[in-house]
Amino acid sequence: MQNAAGVTAKTNPRDQMGRPLRDLRISLLDQCNFRCPYCMPETEFHADYEFLTRQQRLSHDEIVRLASIAVNLGVTKLRLTGGEPLLDKKVADLVARLAKIEGVDDLALTTNAMLLAPVAQKLAAAGLHRVTISLDTLDTDIFRAMSGGRGDLATVIKGIEAAEQAGLSPVKINTVVQRGVNDHTVLDLLEHFRGSGHIVRLIEYMDVGNRNNWRLEEVVSSRESLQQIETRWPVRPVDPTYHGEVARRYEYVDGAGEIGFISSVTEPFCGSCSRARLSADGVLYTCLFASAGTSLRDPMRNGADDEELADILSRIWLRRNDRYSELRPTDAPLKRMRSKVEMYRVGG
Ligand code: SAM
Ligand code: SF4
Ligand code: SF4
């Protein structure tokens, strides 16, 4: 099977816009120990909310199998995410198995770090390369509110220190900037991490899913954040580390390190998007804003062999033409309300 670009499906499929499949994000579970209002607001994800059952979720064997198939097709980067991936008590065992797949040159994990400190060393020993830690502010009260009243800032900071000691570096710190919520605390956060070697990445608040009541007015553009930063420190742009890097990089002129900007709303980067996302119940999504995905779990549990699964995955990728963020600005408000997959299912 070939697509318009004439590339065969069995290796390195390219989608309708010529983008290769390079990056697979695997959501281990849909549950989380936080209730960040921009992702899993407590009003929606309350005590009665029905999360996936163990039976519905992919087993580790199934995850390893699908990841191996994806790597055979050209994926080189794997990221474990969630929900909160560290709620999976056997995550280090899974990491050890994924690390053995030949062809994986980047194995990372995204976490809110509440449970990281006790397992950081174990994860590193299992073969995890690095972690991305979500931390929106260093103001204790705002942090508490932004975690839905569940997070403890001191514990997260300990998690970051443990990641550093375990060599899970460079540690990246993801900070969602929301107007009127934490935007006035961003410079303090940057100050804290200057000179530490950790890379703070400021993320524009995104209209993912349908449950966070996203409003454009609450988005602080990267341009605005940059202007704010320049009032305190001189910075200059740096070349991307690799083609398709999501964050636009800047560095402090005084050598205190690097800052990234992820500008999905104001400066979309769909043209180089090579990411697929696998939900905890084995549905493959080709865009963070997709309305629907395709189950790989069902054919797998119905007896499909590896070749058949590879074929299904290739076909999904070959027909992909997603570029939601590029279309968003011209989207009518009504269109923006179309059903979209929730972030906690596909892990950012
Ligand atoms: N629970 C883990 C964590 O928070 O790091 C992993 C999953 S979480 C969905 C992955 C990332 O998505 C986090 O860095 C989080 O800040 C980001 N995120 C969630 N909702 C977002 C939104 N509406 N806009 C921008 N980023 C968002
Ligand atoms: Fe949980 Fe991460 Fe979503 Fe916050 S952003 S609710 S920590 S999945
Ligand atoms: Fe990729 Fe979709 Fe985001 Fe565009 S909007 S960068 S296609 S995930």
Coordinates of C-alpha atoms and ligand atoms in Angstrom, one line a residue:
M1 CA 0.0 0.0 0.0
Q2 CA 1.3 3.5 -0.9
N3 CA 0.2 7.0 -0.1
A4 CA 0.4 10.1 -2.4
A5 CA 4.1 10.5 -1.6
G6 CA 4.7 6.9 -2.9
V7 CA 6.0 5.7 0.5
T8 CA 5.2 2.1 1.3
A9 CA 3.1 1.5 4.4
K10 CA 5.3 -1.2 6.0
T11 CA 8.1 1.2 6.9
N12 CA 8.0 4.8 7.8
P13 CA 4.5 5.6 6.6
R14 CA 4.0 9.2 5.7
D15 CA 0.6 10.9 6.1
Q16 CA -1.3 13.0 3.6
M17 CA 0.9 16.0 4.4
G18 CA 4.1 14.0 4.1
R19 CA 4.7 13.8 7.8
P20 CA 6.4 10.6 9.1
L21 CA 5.3 8.7 12.2
R22 CA 8.1 9.2 14.7
D23 CA 6.7 9.6 18.1
L24 CA 4.2 7.5 20.1
R25 CA 2.7 8.7 23.4
I26 CA 1.3 6.0 25.5
S27 CA -1.3 6.8 28.1
L28 CA -1.0 4.1 30.8
L29 CA -4.2 4.9 32.6
D30 CA -7.0 7.5 32.5
Q31 CA -6.9 8.1 36.3
C32 CA -5.0 10.9 38.0
N33 CA -4.3 11.9 41.6
F34 CA -4.8 15.6 40.6
R35 CA -7.8 17.5 39.2
C36 CA -6.2 20.3 37.3
P37 CA -9.1 22.4 36.3
Y38 CA -7.7 22.9 32.7
C39 CA -7.6 19.1 32.3
M40 CA -9.8 17.1 34.6
P41 CA -12.0 19.5 36.5
E42 CA -13.4 18.1 39.7
T43 CA -16.9 19.0 38.7
E44 CA -16.7 16.5 35.8
F45 CA -14.3 13.9 37.3
H46 CA -16.0 13.4 40.6
A47 CA -16.2 10.4 42.9
D48 CA -18.9 8.8 40.7
Y49 CA -16.9 9.2 37.4
E50 CA -16.4 5.8 35.8
F51 CA -12.8 5.4 34.8
L52 CA -11.6 2.5 32.6
T53 CA -11.5 -0.9 34.3
R54 CA -8.3 -3.0 34.4
Q55 CA -9.9 -5.3 31.8
Q56 CA -10.6 -2.3 29.4
R57 CA -7.0 -1.0 29.8
L58 CA -4.2 -2.4 27.8
S59 CA -2.0 -4.8 29.7
H60 CA 1.8 -4.3 29.7
D61 CA 2.2 -7.2 27.3
E62 CA -0.2 -5.4 24.9
I63 CA 1.5 -2.1 25.3
V64 CA 4.9 -3.6 24.6
R65 CA 3.5 -5.4 21.6
L66 CA 2.0 -2.3 20.1
A67 CA 5.0 -0.2 20.8
S68 CA 7.3 -2.8 19.1
I69 CA 5.1 -2.7 16.0
A70 CA 5.1 1.1 16.0
V71 CA 8.9 1.1 16.3
N72 CA 9.2 -1.3 13.4
L73 CA 7.2 1.2 11.4
G74 CA 9.7 4.0 12.2
V75 CA 8.8 5.4 15.7
T76 CA 11.9 6.3 17.6
K77 CA 10.5 8.2 20.5
L78 CA 8.2 6.7 23.2
R79 CA 6.6 8.7 26.0
L80 CA 4.6 7.3 28.8
T81 CA 1.9 9.6 30.1
G82 CA -1.7 9.5 31.4
G83 CA -3.7 10.5 33.4
E84 CA -0.9 10.1 35.9
P85 CA 1.5 7.3 34.7
L86 CA 3.1 6.8 38.1
L87 CA -0.2 5.5 39.5
D88 CA 0.8 2.4 37.6
K89 CA 2.7 0.6 40.4
K90 CA 4.6 -1.5 37.9
V91 CA 5.6 1.3 35.6
A92 CA 9.3 0.6 36.1
D93 CA 8.9 -3.0 34.8
L94 CA 7.2 -1.6 31.7
V95 CA 10.0 0.9 31.2
A96 CA 12.5 -1.9 31.4
R97 CA 10.7 -3.8 28.6
L98 CA 10.2 -0.8 26.4
A99 CA 13.9 0.2 26.8
K100 CA 14.9 -3.1 25.3
I101 CA 13.0 -2.5 22.0
E102 CA 15.7 -1.9 19.4
G103 CA 15.3 1.4 17.6
V104 CA 14.0 3.4 20.5
D105 CA 16.3 6.3 21.0
D106 CA 14.2 8.4 23.3
L107 CA 12.2 7.0 26.2
A108 CA 10.5 9.6 28.3
L109 CA 7.7 10.0 30.8
T110 CA 5.5 12.9 31.7
T111 CA 4.3 13.2 35.3
N112 CA 2.9 15.6 37.9
A113 CA 5.8 14.3 40.1
M114 CA 3.7 13.7 43.2
L115 CA 4.8 10.1 43.3
L116 CA 8.2 10.5 41.6
A117 CA 10.8 10.9 44.4
P118 CA 10.6 7.3 45.6
V119 CA 10.7 5.7 42.1
A120 CA 13.0 8.1 40.2
Q121 CA 16.1 5.9 40.7
K122 CA 14.3 2.8 39.9
L123 CA 12.9 4.3 36.7
A124 CA 16.4 5.4 35.6
A125 CA 17.8 2.0 36.4
A126 CA 15.1 0.4 34.3
G127 CA 16.2 2.5 31.3
L128 CA 14.1 5.6 31.3
H129 CA 16.0 8.4 29.7
R130 CA 14.3 11.5 31.0
V131 CA 11.2 13.0 32.6
T132 CA 9.0 16.0 31.9
I133 CA 7.4 17.3 35.0
S134 CA 4.3 19.5 35.1
L135 CA 4.6 22.4 37.5
D136 CA 2.5 25.5 36.9
T137 CA 3.6 27.8 39.7
L138 CA 5.8 28.0 42.9
D139 CA 3.0 29.8 44.8
T140 CA 1.7 27.3 47.3
D141 CA -1.9 28.4 47.2
I142 CA -2.1 28.8 43.4
F143 CA -0.4 25.4 43.0
R144 CA -2.9 23.8 45.3
A145 CA -5.8 25.4 43.3
M146 CA -4.3 24.4 39.9
S147 CA -4.0 20.8 41.0
G148 CA -7.6 20.8 42.0
G149 CA -6.7 20.9 45.7
R150 CA -4.8 17.7 45.6
G151 CA -1.1 18.5 45.0
D152 CA 1.6 19.3 47.5
L153 CA 4.3 21.6 46.1
A154 CA 7.1 20.5 48.4
T155 CA 6.6 16.9 47.3
V156 CA 6.7 17.9 43.7
I157 CA 9.9 19.8 44.3
K158 CA 11.4 16.7 45.9
G159 CA 10.3 14.7 42.9
I160 CA 12.2 17.2 40.6
E161 CA 15.4 16.9 42.8
A162 CA 15.1 13.1 42.8
A163 CA 14.8 13.1 39.0
E164 CA 18.0 15.2 38.7
Q165 CA 19.9 12.9 41.1
A166 CA 18.8 9.9 39.2
G167 CA 20.1 11.4 36.0
L168 CA 16.7 11.6 34.3
S169 CA 17.9 14.7 32.5
P170 CA 17.5 17.2 31.0
V171 CA 14.5 17.6 33.3
K172 CA 11.9 19.6 31.5
I173 CA 9.3 21.5 33.5
N174 CA 6.0 22.0 31.7
T175 CA 4.1 25.2 32.8
V176 CA 0.7 25.9 31.5
V177 CA 0.2 29.7 31.6
Q178 CA -3.4 30.7 32.3
R179 CA -4.3 34.4 32.4
G180 CA -5.6 35.5 35.8
V181 CA -4.6 32.3 37.4
N182 CA -0.8 31.8 37.4
D183 CA 0.6 34.3 34.7
H184 CA 1.8 36.7 37.4
T185 CA 4.0 33.9 39.0
V186 CA 5.8 32.8 35.8
L187 CA 8.9 35.0 36.4
D188 CA 9.3 33.6 39.9
L189 CA 9.2 30.1 38.6
L190 CA 11.8 30.9 35.9
E191 CA 14.0 32.6 38.5
H192 CA 13.9 29.5 40.6
F193 CA 15.1 27.2 37.8
R194 CA 17.6 29.5 36.2
G195 CA 21.0 28.0 36.4
S196 CA 19.7 24.6 37.4
G197 CA 20.0 22.9 34.0
H198 CA 16.3 22.2 34.0
I199 CA 14.4 23.5 31.0
V200 CA 11.1 25.3 31.8
R201 CA 8.7 25.2 28.9
L202 CA 5.8 27.7 28.9
I203 CA 2.7 26.2 27.3
E204 CA -0.2 28.1 26.0
Y205 CA -3.4 27.1 27.6
M206 CA -5.1 24.8 25.0
D207 CA -8.7 24.1 24.0
V208 CA -8.2 20.4 24.4
G209 CA -11.3 18.3 25.1
N210 CA -14.7 19.7 25.9
R211 CA -14.7 19.9 29.6
N212 CA -12.4 22.6 30.7
N213 CA -14.5 25.6 29.7
W214 CA -11.6 27.0 27.7
R215 CA -11.7 30.6 26.7
L216 CA -9.4 32.4 24.4
E217 CA -9.2 35.3 26.8
E218 CA -7.4 33.0 29.3
V219 CA -4.6 32.2 26.8
V220 CA -1.4 34.0 27.4
S221 CA 0.5 34.0 24.1
S222 CA 4.1 33.0 24.0
R223 CA 4.8 36.4 22.5
E224 CA 3.3 38.0 25.6
S225 CA 5.3 35.7 28.0
L226 CA 8.5 36.4 26.1
Q227 CA 7.9 40.2 26.5
Q228 CA 7.3 39.7 30.2
I229 CA 10.6 37.7 30.5
E230 CA 12.5 40.3 28.6
T231 CA 11.6 42.9 31.2
R232 CA 13.8 41.0 33.6
W233 CA 16.4 39.1 31.6
P234 CA 17.9 39.4 28.1
V235 CA 17.2 36.3 26.1
R236 CA 17.9 35.2 22.5
P237 CA 16.5 32.5 20.2
V238 CA 18.3 29.2 19.8
D239 CA 18.1 26.8 16.8
P240 CA 15.8 23.8 17.3
T241 CA 17.6 20.6 18.5
Y242 CA 15.9 18.5 15.9
H243 CA 13.4 18.9 13.0
G244 CA 9.8 18.9 14.4
E245 CA 10.7 20.1 17.9
V246 CA 7.6 21.4 19.5
A247 CA 9.0 24.0 21.7
R248 CA 10.6 27.2 20.3
R249 CA 13.9 27.6 22.2
Y250 CA 15.4 30.7 23.8
E251 CA 18.4 31.0 26.1
Y252 CA 19.3 33.5 28.8
V253 CA 22.1 35.7 27.4
D254 CA 23.9 35.4 30.8
G255 CA 24.2 31.6 30.3
A256 CA 21.7 30.7 33.0
G257 CA 20.0 28.1 30.7
E258 CA 17.2 27.6 28.3
I259 CA 13.4 28.3 28.1
G260 CA 11.0 26.7 25.7
F261 CA 7.7 28.1 24.3
I262 CA 4.9 25.8 23.2
S263 CA 2.5 27.9 21.2
S264 CA -0.1 25.6 20.0
V265 CA -2.7 28.3 19.9
T266 CA -0.9 31.3 18.5
E267 CA 1.9 29.6 16.4
P268 CA 0.8 26.1 15.4
F269 CA 3.3 23.5 14.5
C270 CA 1.1 20.9 12.7
G271 CA 3.4 20.9 9.6
S272 CA 6.0 18.9 11.5
C273 CA 3.7 16.9 13.8
S274 CA 4.9 13.3 13.8
R275 CA 3.0 12.2 17.0
A276 CA 0.5 9.5 17.5
R277 CA -1.3 8.9 20.8
L278 CA -2.4 5.6 22.3
S279 CA -5.1 5.8 25.0
A280 CA -5.1 3.5 28.0
D281 CA -7.8 1.4 26.3
G282 CA -5.8 1.1 23.1
V283 CA -7.4 3.7 20.9
L284 CA -5.0 5.4 18.5
Y285 CA -5.4 9.1 17.9
T286 CA -3.5 11.0 15.3
C287 CA -4.2 14.4 16.8
L288 CA -4.5 15.9 20.3
F289 CA -7.7 17.5 19.1
A290 CA -9.2 14.4 17.3
S291 CA -12.9 13.7 17.6
A292 CA -12.3 10.0 17.2
G293 CA -9.6 7.4 17.1
T294 CA -9.2 3.8 16.0
S295 CA -9.0 0.9 18.4
L296 CA -5.9 -1.3 18.1
R297 CA -6.9 -3.2 21.2
D298 CA -10.0 -4.7 19.6
P299 CA -8.3 -6.3 16.6
M300 CA -5.4 -7.4 18.8
R301 CA -7.8 -9.1 21.3
N302 CA -9.7 -10.6 18.3
G303 CA -6.5 -12.4 17.2
A304 CA -4.8 -10.1 14.7
D305 CA -1.2 -11.0 14.2
D306 CA 1.7 -8.4 14.3
E307 CA 1.6 -7.9 10.5
E308 CA -2.1 -7.2 10.5
L309 CA -1.7 -4.8 13.4
A310 CA 1.1 -3.0 11.6
D311 CA -1.1 -2.8 8.5
I312 CA -3.9 -1.2 10.5
L313 CA -1.5 1.3 12.1
S314 CA 0.0 2.2 8.7
R315 CA -3.4 2.7 7.1
I316 CA -4.4 5.0 9.9
W317 CA -1.3 7.1 9.5
L318 CA -1.4 7.1 5.7
R319 CA -4.8 8.7 5.7
R320 CA -4.0 11.2 8.4
N321 CA -4.5 14.9 7.5
D322 CA -4.9 16.4 10.9
R323 CA -3.9 20.1 11.4
Y324 CA -6.4 21.3 14.0
S325 CA -4.2 24.1 15.4
E326 CA -3.6 25.6 12.0
L327 CA -7.3 25.7 11.3
R328 CA -8.4 26.9 14.8
P329 CA -8.1 30.7 14.2
T330 CA -10.7 30.6 11.4
D331 CA -12.9 28.2 13.2
A332 CA -16.4 29.4 14.1
P333 CA -17.1 29.2 17.8
L334 CA -19.7 26.5 17.1
K335 CA -17.1 24.4 15.3
R336 CA -14.8 24.7 18.3
M337 CA -17.4 23.0 20.3
R338 CA -17.1 19.8 18.2
S339 CA -16.4 16.7 20.2
K340 CA -12.7 16.3 21.0
V341 CA -10.8 13.7 22.9
E342 CA -9.9 14.7 26.4
M343 CA -6.3 15.4 27.4
Y344 CA -6.3 13.0 30.3
R345 CA -7.0 10.2 27.7
V346 CA -4.1 11.0 25.4
G347 CA -1.6 12.6 27.8
G348 CA -0.6 15.9 26.1
Ligands
SAM1 N1 -0.5 13.8 34.6 C1 0.8 14.0 33.9 C2 1.2 15.4 34.0 O1 0.4 16.3 34.4 O2 2.4 15.7 33.8 C3 0.7 13.6 32.5 C4 -0.5 13.8 31.7 S1 -0.9 15.5 31.4 C5 -2.4 15.4 30.5 C6 0.3 16.0 30.3 C7 0.5 17.5 30.1 O3 -0.7 18.1 29.5 C8 0.8 18.3 31.3 O4 2.0 18.9 31.2 C9 -0.3 19.3 31.4 O5 0.1 20.5 32.0 C10 -0.8 19.4 30.0 N2 -2.1 19.9 29.8 C11 -3.3 19.4 30.3 N3 -4.3 20.2 29.9 C12 -3.8 21.2 29.2 C13 -4.4 22.3 28.6 N4 -5.7 22.5 28.6 N5 -3.6 23.2 27.9 C14 -2.3 23.0 27.9 N6 -1.6 21.9 28.5 C15 -2.4 21.1 29.1
SF4_2 FE1 -3.7 14.9 36.0 FE2 -1.8 15.7 34.4 FE3 -4.4 16.3 33.8 FE4 -3.3 17.5 35.9 S1 -2.6 17.7 33.7 S2 -5.3 16.5 35.9 S3 -1.9 16.0 36.6 S4 -3.5 14.3 33.9
SF4_3 FE1 -0.3 17.7 15.8 FE2 -2.9 17.9 15.9 FE3 -1.4 19.4 17.5 FE4 -1.5 19.9 14.9 S1 -3.1 20.1 16.3 S2 0.4 19.8 16.2 S3 -1.7 17.8 14.1 S4 -1.6 17.2 17.6

